[in-house]
Coordinates of C-alpha atoms in Angstrom, one line a residue:
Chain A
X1055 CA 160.8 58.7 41.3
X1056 CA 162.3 61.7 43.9
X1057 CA 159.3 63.8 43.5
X1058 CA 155.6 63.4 45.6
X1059 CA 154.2 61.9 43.0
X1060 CA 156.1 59.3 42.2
X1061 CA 155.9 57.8 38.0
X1062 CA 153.4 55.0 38.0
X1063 CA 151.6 55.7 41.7
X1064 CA 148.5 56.4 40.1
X1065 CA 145.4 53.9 38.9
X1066 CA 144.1 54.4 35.3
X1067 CA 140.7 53.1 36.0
X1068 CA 138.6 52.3 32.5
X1069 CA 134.6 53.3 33.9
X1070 CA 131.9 51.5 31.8
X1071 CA 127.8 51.7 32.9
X1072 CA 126.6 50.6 36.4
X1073 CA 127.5 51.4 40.0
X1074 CA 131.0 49.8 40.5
X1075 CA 132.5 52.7 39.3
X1076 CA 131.9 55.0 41.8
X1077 CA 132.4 52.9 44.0
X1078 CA 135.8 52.2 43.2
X1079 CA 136.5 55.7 43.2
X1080 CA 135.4 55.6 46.7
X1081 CA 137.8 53.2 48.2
X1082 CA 140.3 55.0 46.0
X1083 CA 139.9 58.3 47.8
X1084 CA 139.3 56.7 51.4
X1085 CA 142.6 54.9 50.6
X1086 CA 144.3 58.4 49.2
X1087 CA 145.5 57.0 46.5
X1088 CA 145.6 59.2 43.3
X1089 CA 143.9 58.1 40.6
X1090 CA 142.6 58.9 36.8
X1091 CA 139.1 58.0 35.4
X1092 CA 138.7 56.6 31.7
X1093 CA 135.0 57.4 30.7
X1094 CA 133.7 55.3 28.2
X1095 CA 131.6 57.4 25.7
X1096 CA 128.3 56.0 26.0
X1097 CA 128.5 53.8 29.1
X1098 CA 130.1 55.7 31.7
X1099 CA 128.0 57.8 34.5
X1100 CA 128.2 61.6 33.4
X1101 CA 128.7 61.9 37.3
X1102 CA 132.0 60.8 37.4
X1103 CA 133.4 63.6 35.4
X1104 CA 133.8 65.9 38.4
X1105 CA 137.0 63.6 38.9
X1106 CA 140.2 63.9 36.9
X1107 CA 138.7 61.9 34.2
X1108 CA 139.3 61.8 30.1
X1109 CA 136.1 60.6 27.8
X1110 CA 137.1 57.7 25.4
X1111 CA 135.7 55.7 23.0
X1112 CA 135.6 51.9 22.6
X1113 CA 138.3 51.6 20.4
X1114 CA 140.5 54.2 21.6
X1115 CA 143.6 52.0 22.6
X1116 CA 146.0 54.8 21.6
X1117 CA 144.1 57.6 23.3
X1118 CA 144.2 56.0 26.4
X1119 CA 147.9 54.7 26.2
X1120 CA 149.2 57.7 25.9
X1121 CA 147.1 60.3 28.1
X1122 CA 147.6 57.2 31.2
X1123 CA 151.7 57.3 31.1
X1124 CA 151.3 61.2 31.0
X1125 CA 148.8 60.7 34.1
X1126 CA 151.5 58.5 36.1
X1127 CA 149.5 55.4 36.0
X1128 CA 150.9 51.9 35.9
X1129 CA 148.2 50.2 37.2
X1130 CA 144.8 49.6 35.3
X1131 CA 141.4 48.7 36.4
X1132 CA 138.4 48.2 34.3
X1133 CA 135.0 48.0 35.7
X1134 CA 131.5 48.6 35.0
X1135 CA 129.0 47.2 32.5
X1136 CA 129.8 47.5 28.4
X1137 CA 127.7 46.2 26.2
X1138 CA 130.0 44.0 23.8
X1139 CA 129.4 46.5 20.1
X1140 CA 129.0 45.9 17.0
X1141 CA 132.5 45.4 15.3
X1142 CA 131.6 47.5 12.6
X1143 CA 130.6 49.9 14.9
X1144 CA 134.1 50.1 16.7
X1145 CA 135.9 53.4 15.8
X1146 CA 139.6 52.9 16.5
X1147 CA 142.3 55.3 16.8
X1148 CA 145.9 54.6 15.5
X1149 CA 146.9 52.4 18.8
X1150 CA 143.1 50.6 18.1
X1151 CA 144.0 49.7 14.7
X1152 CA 147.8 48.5 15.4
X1153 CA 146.3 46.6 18.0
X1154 CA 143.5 45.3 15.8
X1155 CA 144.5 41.6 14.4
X1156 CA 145.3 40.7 17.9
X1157 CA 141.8 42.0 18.8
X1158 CA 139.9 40.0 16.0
X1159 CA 141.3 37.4 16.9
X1160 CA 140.0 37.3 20.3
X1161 CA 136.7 39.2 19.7
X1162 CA 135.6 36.1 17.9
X1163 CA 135.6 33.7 20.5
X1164 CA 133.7 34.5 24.2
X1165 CA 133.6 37.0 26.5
X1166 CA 136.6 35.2 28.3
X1167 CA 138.7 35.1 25.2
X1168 CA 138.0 39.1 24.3
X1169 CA 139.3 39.8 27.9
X1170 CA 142.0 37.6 28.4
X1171 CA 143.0 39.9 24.9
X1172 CA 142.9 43.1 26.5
X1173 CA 145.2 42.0 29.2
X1174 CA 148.1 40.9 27.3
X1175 CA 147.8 44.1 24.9
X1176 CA 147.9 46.3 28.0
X1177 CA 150.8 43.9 29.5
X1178 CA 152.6 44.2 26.1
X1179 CA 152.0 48.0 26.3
X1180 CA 153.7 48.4 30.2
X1181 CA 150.3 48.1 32.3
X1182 CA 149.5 45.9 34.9
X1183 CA 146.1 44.9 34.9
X1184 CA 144.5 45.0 38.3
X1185 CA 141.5 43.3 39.1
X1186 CA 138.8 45.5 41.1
X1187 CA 139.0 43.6 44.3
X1188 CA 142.5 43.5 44.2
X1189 CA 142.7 47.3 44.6
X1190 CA 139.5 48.0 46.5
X1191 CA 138.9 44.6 48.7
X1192 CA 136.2 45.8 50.8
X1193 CA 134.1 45.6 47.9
X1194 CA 134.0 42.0 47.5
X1195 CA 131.3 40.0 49.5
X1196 CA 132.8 37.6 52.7
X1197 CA 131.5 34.0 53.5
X1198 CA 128.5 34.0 54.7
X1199 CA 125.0 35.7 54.9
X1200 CA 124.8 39.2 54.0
X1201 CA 120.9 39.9 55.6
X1202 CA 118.9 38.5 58.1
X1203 CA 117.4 35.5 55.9
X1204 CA 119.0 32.5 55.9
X1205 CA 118.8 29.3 52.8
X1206 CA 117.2 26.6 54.1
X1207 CA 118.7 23.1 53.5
X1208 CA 116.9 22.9 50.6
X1209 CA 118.4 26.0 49.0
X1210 CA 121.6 24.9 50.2
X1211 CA 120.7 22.2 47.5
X1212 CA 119.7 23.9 44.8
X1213 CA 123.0 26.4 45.4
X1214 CA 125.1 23.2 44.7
X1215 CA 123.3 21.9 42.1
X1216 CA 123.4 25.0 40.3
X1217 CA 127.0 25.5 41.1
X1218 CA 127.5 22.2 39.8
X1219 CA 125.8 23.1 36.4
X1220 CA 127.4 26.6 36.0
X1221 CA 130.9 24.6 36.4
X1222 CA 129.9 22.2 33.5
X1223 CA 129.2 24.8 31.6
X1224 CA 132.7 26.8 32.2
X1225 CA 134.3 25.5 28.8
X1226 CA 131.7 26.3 26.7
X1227 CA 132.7 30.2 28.3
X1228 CA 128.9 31.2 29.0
X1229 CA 126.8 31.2 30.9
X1230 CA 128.0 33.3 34.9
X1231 CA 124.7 32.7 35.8
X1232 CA 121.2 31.0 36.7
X1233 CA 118.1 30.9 38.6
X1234 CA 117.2 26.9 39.8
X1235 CA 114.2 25.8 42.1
X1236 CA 113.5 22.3 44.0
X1237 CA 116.4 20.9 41.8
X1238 CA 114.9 22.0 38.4
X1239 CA 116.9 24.9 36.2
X1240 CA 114.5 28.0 35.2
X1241 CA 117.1 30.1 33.6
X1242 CA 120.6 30.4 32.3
X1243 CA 122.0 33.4 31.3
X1244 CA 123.7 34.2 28.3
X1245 CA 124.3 37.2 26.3
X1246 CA 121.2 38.8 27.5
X1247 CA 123.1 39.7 31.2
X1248 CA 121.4 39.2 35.1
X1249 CA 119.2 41.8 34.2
X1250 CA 117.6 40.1 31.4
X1251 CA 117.3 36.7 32.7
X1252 CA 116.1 37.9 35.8
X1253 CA 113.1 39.8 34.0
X1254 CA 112.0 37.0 31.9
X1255 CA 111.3 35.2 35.2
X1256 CA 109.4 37.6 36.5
X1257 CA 107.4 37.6 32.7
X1258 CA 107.2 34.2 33.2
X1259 CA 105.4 34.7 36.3
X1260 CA 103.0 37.3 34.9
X1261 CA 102.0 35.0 31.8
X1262 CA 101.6 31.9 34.1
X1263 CA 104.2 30.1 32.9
X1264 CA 106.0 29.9 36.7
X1265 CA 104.0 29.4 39.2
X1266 CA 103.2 33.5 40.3
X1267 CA 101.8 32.8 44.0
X1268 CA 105.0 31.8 46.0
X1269 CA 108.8 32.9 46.3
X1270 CA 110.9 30.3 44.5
X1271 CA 114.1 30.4 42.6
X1272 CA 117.6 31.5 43.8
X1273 CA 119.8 33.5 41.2
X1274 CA 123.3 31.5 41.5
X1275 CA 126.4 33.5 40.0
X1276 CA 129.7 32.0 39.7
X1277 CA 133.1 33.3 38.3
X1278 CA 133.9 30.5 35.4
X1279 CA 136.5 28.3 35.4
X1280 CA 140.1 29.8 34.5
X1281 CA 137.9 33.3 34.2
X1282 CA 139.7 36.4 33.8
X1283 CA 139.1 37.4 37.3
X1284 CA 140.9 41.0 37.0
X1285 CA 138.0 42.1 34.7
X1286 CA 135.1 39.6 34.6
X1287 CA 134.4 39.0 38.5
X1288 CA 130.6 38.5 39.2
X1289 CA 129.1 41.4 40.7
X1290 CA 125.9 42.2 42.3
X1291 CA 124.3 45.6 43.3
X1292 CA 121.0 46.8 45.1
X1293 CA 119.7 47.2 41.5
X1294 CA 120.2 42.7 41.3
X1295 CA 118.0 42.9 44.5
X1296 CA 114.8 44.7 43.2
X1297 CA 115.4 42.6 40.2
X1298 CA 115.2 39.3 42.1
X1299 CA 112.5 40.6 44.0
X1300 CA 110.3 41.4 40.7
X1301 CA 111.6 38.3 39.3
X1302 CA 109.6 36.6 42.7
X1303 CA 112.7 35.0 44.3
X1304 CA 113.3 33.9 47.5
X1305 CA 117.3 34.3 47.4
X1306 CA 120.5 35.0 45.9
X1307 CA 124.3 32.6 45.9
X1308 CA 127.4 34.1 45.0
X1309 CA 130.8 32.7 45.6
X1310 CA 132.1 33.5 48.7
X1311 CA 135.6 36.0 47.9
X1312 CA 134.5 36.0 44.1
X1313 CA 131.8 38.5 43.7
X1314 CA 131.7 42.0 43.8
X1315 CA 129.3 44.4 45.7
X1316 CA 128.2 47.6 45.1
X1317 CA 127.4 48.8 48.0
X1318 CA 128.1 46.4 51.2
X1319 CA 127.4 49.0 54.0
X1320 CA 123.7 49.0 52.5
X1321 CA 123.0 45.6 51.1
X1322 CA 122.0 43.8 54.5
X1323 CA 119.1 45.9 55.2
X1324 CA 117.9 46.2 51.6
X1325 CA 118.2 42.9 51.3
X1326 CA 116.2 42.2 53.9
X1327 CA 113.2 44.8 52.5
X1328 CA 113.4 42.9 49.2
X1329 CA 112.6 39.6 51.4
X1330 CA 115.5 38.0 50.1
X1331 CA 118.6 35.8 51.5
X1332 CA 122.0 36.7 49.7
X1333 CA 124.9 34.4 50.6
X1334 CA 128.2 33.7 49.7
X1335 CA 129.2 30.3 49.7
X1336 CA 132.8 28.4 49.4
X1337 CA 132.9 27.5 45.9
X1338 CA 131.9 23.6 46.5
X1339 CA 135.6 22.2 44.7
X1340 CA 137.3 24.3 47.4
X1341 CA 134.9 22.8 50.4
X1342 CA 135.0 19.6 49.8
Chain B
X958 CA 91.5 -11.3 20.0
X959 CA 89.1 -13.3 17.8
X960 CA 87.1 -10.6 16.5
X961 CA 88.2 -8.5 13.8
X962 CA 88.7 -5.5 16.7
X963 CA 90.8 -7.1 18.6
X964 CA 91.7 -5.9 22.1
X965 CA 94.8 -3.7 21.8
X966 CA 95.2 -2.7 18.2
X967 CA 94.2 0.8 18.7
X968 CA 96.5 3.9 19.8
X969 CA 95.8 6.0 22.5
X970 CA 97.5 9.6 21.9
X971 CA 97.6 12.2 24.3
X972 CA 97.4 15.3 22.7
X973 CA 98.6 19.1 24.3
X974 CA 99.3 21.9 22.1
X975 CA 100.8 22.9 18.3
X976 CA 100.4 21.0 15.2
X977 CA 102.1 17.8 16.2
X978 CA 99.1 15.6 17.2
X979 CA 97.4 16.6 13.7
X980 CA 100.4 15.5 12.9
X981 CA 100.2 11.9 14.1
X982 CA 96.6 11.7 13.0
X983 CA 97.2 12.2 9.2
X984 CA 100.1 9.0 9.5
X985 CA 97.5 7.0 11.4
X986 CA 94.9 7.2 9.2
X987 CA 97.3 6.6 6.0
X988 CA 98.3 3.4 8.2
X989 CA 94.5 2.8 8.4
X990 CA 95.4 2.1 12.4
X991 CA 93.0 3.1 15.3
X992 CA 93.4 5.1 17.3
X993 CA 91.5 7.0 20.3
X994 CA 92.1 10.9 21.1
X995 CA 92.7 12.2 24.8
X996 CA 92.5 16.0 24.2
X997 CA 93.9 17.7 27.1
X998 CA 91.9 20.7 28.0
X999 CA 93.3 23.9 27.7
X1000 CA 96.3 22.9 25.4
X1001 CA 94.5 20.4 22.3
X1002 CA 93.8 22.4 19.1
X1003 CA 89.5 22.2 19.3
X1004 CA 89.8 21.0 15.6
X1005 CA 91.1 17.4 16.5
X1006 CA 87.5 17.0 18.0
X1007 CA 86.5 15.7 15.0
X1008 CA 88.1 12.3 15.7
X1009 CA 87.1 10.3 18.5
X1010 CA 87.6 11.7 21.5
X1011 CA 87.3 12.6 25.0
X1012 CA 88.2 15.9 26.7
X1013 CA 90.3 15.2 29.7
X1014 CA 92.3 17.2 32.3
X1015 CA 96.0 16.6 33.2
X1016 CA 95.6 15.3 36.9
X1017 CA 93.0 13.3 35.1
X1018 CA 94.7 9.6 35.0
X1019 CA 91.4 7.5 36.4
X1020 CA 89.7 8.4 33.9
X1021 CA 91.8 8.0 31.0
X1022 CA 93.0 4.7 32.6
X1023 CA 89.3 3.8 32.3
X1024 CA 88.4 4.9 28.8
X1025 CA 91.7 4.0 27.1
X1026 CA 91.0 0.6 28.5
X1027 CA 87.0 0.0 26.6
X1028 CA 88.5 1.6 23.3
X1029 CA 90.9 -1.3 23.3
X1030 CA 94.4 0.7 23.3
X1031 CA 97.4 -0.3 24.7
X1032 CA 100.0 2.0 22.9
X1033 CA 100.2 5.2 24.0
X1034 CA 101.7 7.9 22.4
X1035 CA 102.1 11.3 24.0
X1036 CA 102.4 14.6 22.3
X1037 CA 101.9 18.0 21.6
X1038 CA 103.2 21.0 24.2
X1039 CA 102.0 20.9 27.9
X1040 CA 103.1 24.3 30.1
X1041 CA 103.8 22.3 33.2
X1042 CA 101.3 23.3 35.5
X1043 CA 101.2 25.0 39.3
X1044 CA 100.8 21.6 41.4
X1045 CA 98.6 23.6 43.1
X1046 CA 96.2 24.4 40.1
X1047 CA 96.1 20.5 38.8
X1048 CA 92.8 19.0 39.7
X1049 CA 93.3 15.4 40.2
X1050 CA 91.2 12.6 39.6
X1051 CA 91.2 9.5 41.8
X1052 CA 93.3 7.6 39.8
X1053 CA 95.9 11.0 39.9
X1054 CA 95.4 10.9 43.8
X1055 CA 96.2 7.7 44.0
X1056 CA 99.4 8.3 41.9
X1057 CA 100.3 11.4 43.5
X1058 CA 103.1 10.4 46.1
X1059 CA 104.8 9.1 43.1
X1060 CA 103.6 12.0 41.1
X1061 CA 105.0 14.8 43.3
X1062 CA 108.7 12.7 44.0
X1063 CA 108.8 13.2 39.9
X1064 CA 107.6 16.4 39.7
X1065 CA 109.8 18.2 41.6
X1066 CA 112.6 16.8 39.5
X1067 CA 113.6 18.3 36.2
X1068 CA 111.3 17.4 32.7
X1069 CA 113.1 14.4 32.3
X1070 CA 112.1 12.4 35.6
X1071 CA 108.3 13.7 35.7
X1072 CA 108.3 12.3 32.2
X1073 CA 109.9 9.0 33.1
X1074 CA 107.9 9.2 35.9
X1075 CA 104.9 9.0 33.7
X1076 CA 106.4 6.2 31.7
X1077 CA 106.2 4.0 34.9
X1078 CA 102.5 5.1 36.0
X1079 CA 101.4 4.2 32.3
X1080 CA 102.9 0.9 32.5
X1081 CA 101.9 -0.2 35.9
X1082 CA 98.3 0.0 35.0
X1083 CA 99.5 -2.1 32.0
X1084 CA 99.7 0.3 28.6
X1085 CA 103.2 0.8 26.6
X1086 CA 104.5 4.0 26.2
X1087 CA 105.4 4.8 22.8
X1088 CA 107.5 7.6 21.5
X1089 CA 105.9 9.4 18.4
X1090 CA 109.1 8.6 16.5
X1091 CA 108.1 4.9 16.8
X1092 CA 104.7 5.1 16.1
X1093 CA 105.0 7.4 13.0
X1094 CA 108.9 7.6 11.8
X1095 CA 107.8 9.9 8.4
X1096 CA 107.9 12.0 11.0
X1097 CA 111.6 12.1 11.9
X1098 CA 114.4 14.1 10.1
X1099 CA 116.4 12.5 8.3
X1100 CA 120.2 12.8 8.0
X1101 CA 121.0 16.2 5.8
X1102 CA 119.7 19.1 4.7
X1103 CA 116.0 19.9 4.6
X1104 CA 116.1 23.1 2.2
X1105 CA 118.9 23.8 -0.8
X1106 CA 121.1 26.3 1.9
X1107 CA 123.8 24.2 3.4
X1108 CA 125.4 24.8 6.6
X1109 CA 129.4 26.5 5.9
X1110 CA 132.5 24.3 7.4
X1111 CA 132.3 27.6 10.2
X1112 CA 128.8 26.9 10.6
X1113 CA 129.7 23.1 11.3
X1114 CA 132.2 23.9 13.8
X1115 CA 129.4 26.1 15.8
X1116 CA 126.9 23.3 15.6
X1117 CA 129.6 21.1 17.3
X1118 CA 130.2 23.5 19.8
X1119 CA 126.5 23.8 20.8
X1120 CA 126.3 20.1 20.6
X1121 CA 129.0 19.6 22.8
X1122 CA 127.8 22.2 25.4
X1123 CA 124.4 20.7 25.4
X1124 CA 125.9 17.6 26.5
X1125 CA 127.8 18.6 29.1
X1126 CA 124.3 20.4 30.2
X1127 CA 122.3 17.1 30.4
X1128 CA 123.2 15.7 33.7
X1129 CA 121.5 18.6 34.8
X1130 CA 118.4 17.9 33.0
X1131 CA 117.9 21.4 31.3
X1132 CA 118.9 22.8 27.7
X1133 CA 117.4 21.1 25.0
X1134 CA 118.3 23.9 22.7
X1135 CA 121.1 26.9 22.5
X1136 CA 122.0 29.3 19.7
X1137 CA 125.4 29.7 18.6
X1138 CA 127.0 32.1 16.4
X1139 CA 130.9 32.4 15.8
X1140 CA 132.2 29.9 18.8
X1141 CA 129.8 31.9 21.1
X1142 CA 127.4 30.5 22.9
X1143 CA 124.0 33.3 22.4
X1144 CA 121.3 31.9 24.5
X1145 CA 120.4 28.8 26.4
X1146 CA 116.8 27.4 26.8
X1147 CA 115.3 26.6 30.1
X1148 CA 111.6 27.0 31.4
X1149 CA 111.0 29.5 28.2
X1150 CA 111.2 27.2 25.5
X1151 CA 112.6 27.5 22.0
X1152 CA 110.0 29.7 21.4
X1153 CA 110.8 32.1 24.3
X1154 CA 114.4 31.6 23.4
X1155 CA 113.9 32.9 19.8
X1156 CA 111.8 35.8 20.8
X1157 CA 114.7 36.9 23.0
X1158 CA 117.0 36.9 20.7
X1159 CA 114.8 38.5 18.3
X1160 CA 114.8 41.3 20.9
X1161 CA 118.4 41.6 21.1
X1162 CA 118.6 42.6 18.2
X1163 CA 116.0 45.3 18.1
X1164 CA 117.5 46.7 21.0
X1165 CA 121.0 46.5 19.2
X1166 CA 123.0 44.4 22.0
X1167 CA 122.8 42.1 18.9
X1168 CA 124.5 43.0 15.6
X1169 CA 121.0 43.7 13.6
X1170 CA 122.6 44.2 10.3
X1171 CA 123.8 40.4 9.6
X1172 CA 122.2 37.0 9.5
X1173 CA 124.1 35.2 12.5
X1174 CA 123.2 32.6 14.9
X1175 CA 122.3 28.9 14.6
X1176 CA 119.4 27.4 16.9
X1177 CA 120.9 23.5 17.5
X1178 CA 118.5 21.3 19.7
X1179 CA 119.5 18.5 20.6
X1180 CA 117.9 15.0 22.9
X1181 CA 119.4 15.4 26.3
X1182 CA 121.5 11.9 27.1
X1183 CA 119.6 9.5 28.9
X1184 CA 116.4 11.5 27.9
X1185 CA 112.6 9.7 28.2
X1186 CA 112.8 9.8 24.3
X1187 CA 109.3 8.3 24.5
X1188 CA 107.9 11.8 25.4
X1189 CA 110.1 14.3 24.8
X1190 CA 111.6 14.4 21.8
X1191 CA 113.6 17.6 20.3
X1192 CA 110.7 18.9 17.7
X1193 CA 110.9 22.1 15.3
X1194 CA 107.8 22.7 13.1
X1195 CA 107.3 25.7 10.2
X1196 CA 106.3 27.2 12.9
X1197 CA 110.1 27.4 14.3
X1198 CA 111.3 28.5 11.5
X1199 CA 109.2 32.0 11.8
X1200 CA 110.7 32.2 14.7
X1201 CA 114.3 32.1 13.8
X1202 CA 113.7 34.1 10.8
X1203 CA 112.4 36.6 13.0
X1204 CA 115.5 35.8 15.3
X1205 CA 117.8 36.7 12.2
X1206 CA 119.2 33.3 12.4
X1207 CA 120.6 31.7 9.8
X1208 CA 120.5 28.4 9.8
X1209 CA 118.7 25.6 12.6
X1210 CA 120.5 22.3 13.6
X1211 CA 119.0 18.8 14.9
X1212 CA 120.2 15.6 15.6
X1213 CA 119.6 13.1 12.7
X1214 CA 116.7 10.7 13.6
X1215 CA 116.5 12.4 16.8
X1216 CA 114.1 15.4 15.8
X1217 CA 110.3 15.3 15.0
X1218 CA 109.5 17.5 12.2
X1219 CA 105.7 18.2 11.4
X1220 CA 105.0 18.8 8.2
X1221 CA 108.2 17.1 6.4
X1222 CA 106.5 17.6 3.0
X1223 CA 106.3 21.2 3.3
X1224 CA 109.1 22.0 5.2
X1225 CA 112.1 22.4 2.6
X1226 CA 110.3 24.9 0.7
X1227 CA 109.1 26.8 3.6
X1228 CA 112.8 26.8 5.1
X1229 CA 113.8 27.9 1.8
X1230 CA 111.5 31.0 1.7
X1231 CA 112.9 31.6 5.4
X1232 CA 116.5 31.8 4.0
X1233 CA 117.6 29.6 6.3
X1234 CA 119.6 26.0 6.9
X1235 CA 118.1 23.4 8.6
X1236 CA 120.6 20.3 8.7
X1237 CA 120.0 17.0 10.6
X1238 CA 123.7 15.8 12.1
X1239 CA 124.5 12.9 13.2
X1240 CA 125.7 13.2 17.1
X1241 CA 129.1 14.1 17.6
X1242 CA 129.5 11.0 20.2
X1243 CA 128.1 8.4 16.8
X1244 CA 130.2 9.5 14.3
X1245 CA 133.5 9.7 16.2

């Protein structure tokens, strides 16, 4: 702890697919603060290796472990998209496998469980777990409207009534998202992610099955209840914009302080090309 | 009600789409009860033209007020799948104009108030709604399995999950059907349909964000509390179970004399042949 660079002043930070990522690093290196990228094999942009970076596998508990206390890192981030794999398909190194009972355990019940899993192992192992916007803020959307467009009262509606839904549905540990209109659900998402609810819509549209002339539907995301918010915030990106816009709707909710954004310096003024409102909203148990 | 036709014995069905209003037919006739077909244009199978019948549109309600009336019926039964339409593309008679403020107030709602509002149109103009279950209960599922698979005791504990989860969805008047597999909740249907759902999944898997290799996943529908059970009863057909064998499910779950099934004869072989379940339960909320 005498020299510059202190034991532990360093952020391991565990890259899957996407954006956020990058963006992370950003804040990272307008902060200063040293860092360490974990690429995972298969997921991670191929960009990010001109960083101080390691490629990993899945299941490469041990790997990581080891090469992030000889890196100085205490504190761990993991962001970007992974697609959950096959278990059989998980190769795991000696840390994987010591680790593996515990992981069972948890890979069999939802997404919440899995993650609330990885925490403690990397608790148990010495790491802190750190949640994206607790070490880069700036990336997570204020109160308020990001663009120019504005929900009516009417979308004001359908935002609580989907928030409403999305909060019944918090036990059941499913279902971060929807798309509602004039009071009437069109979508919930499950395993298939943002991305594929939000281009079913749009082939809903195409086939006739949703009415194809006029913008409706608002895509409402919403941490669950008693999420594990280090790992599993919501997040939206300039990608979830072109989607909603294919998809034919007229605007986006998130909760305001609880979603993560990709890109905040461009995200008015694309979201205003894409036609679309994007707001963040007090979750409704906190407003009222 | 003197003559041997007297006013009222006959049954006015409604049909739309699939192989349920055939289905209704054949128990009919084996009751030797009359009946009068409204085939609704665009969504009856042609073939149920041999009956008598008139063709009729879905804003038409003057005009099946009118006919339904000289053919004697006062039961109506409604079935068969209807795409809801664009409000814009319904061409309304002017017995559907003059039902229209009533008509929109329910159709902006979710399924089950346009269909309850429905319920009240028919029975102003002085007609009884009847649910198909009512009119023709060889048609319901009985408690138990259909085929010789049986659900597991894990398989039992993911069909009370669903259950459970689609009743904390049915204040919000969506999800009449969700696939489950290991405590995880897979999909949830909305606007799609089962049938949408199962093509999803089926997806999924081809893609691989679904383990491919295994048999996993149970489709459970169930009635939404408080649903217009009149109308809208849960229904799975041989034509479902194509679907979830093409899903790679494994087994499908109803509620026990809550589910229309449309060809009960055949159906235990045919879900046999499908390798999968299909168990009627009764609701968690009865037998607790």
């Amino acid at each position: 702890m005498t020299d510059g660079r202190s034991t532990g002043d360093a952020v391991a930070i565990v890259c899957g697919g996407g954006q956020f990522p990058a963006a992370i690093v950003g804040v990272l290196q307008r902060q200063a603060r040293p860092f360490f990228l974990f690429l995972l094999r298969g997921f991670a942009d191929p960009a990010l290796a001109r960083h101080p970076h390691q490629w990993i596998g899945l299941g490469s508990l041990g790997a990581f472990l080891k090469r992030a206390k000889r890196e100085h890192c205490r504190e761990v981030v993991i962001i970007g998209n992974v697609v959950r794999p096959r278990l059989s398909q998980l190769r795991l190194d000696l840390g994987g496998l010591l680790a593996l009972p515990g992981f069972i355990r948890h890979y069999f019940g939802g997404d919440n469980r899995v993650l609330s899993g990885l925490a403690s192992l990397l608790t148990s192992n010495g790491f802190e777990l750190r949640g994206a916007h607790e070490i880069a803020p700036e990336l997570v959307m204020p109160e308020g409207a990001a663009g120019s467009l504005k929900p009516t009262a009417a979308d004001r509606e359908d935002i609580e009534f989907a928030f409403a839904m999305l909060r019944a549905l918090s036990p059941f540990d499913v279902g971060q998202a929807a798309v509602v209109a004039g009071h009437r659900i069109l979508a919930i998402e499950a395993v298939e992610g943002t991305r594929g609810m939000l281009n079913r819509l749009a082939e809903l549209r195409r086939s006739g099955h949703l009415d194809a002339g006029t913008r409706t539907g608002i895509l409402v995301k919403a941490p669950k209840l008693g999420q594990e918010r280090r790992i599993d915030l919501p997040a939206i990106g300039i990608e979830t914009l072109e989607e909603a816009e294919a998809a034919g709707l007229r605007g986006i909710a998130v909760e305001a302080g609880g979603t993560l954004v990709d890109d905040l310096a461009r995200f008015p003024e694309r979201a205003d090309r894409a036609g679309l409102f994007v707001v963040a909203v007090q979750p409704p148990g906190a407003a009222s």
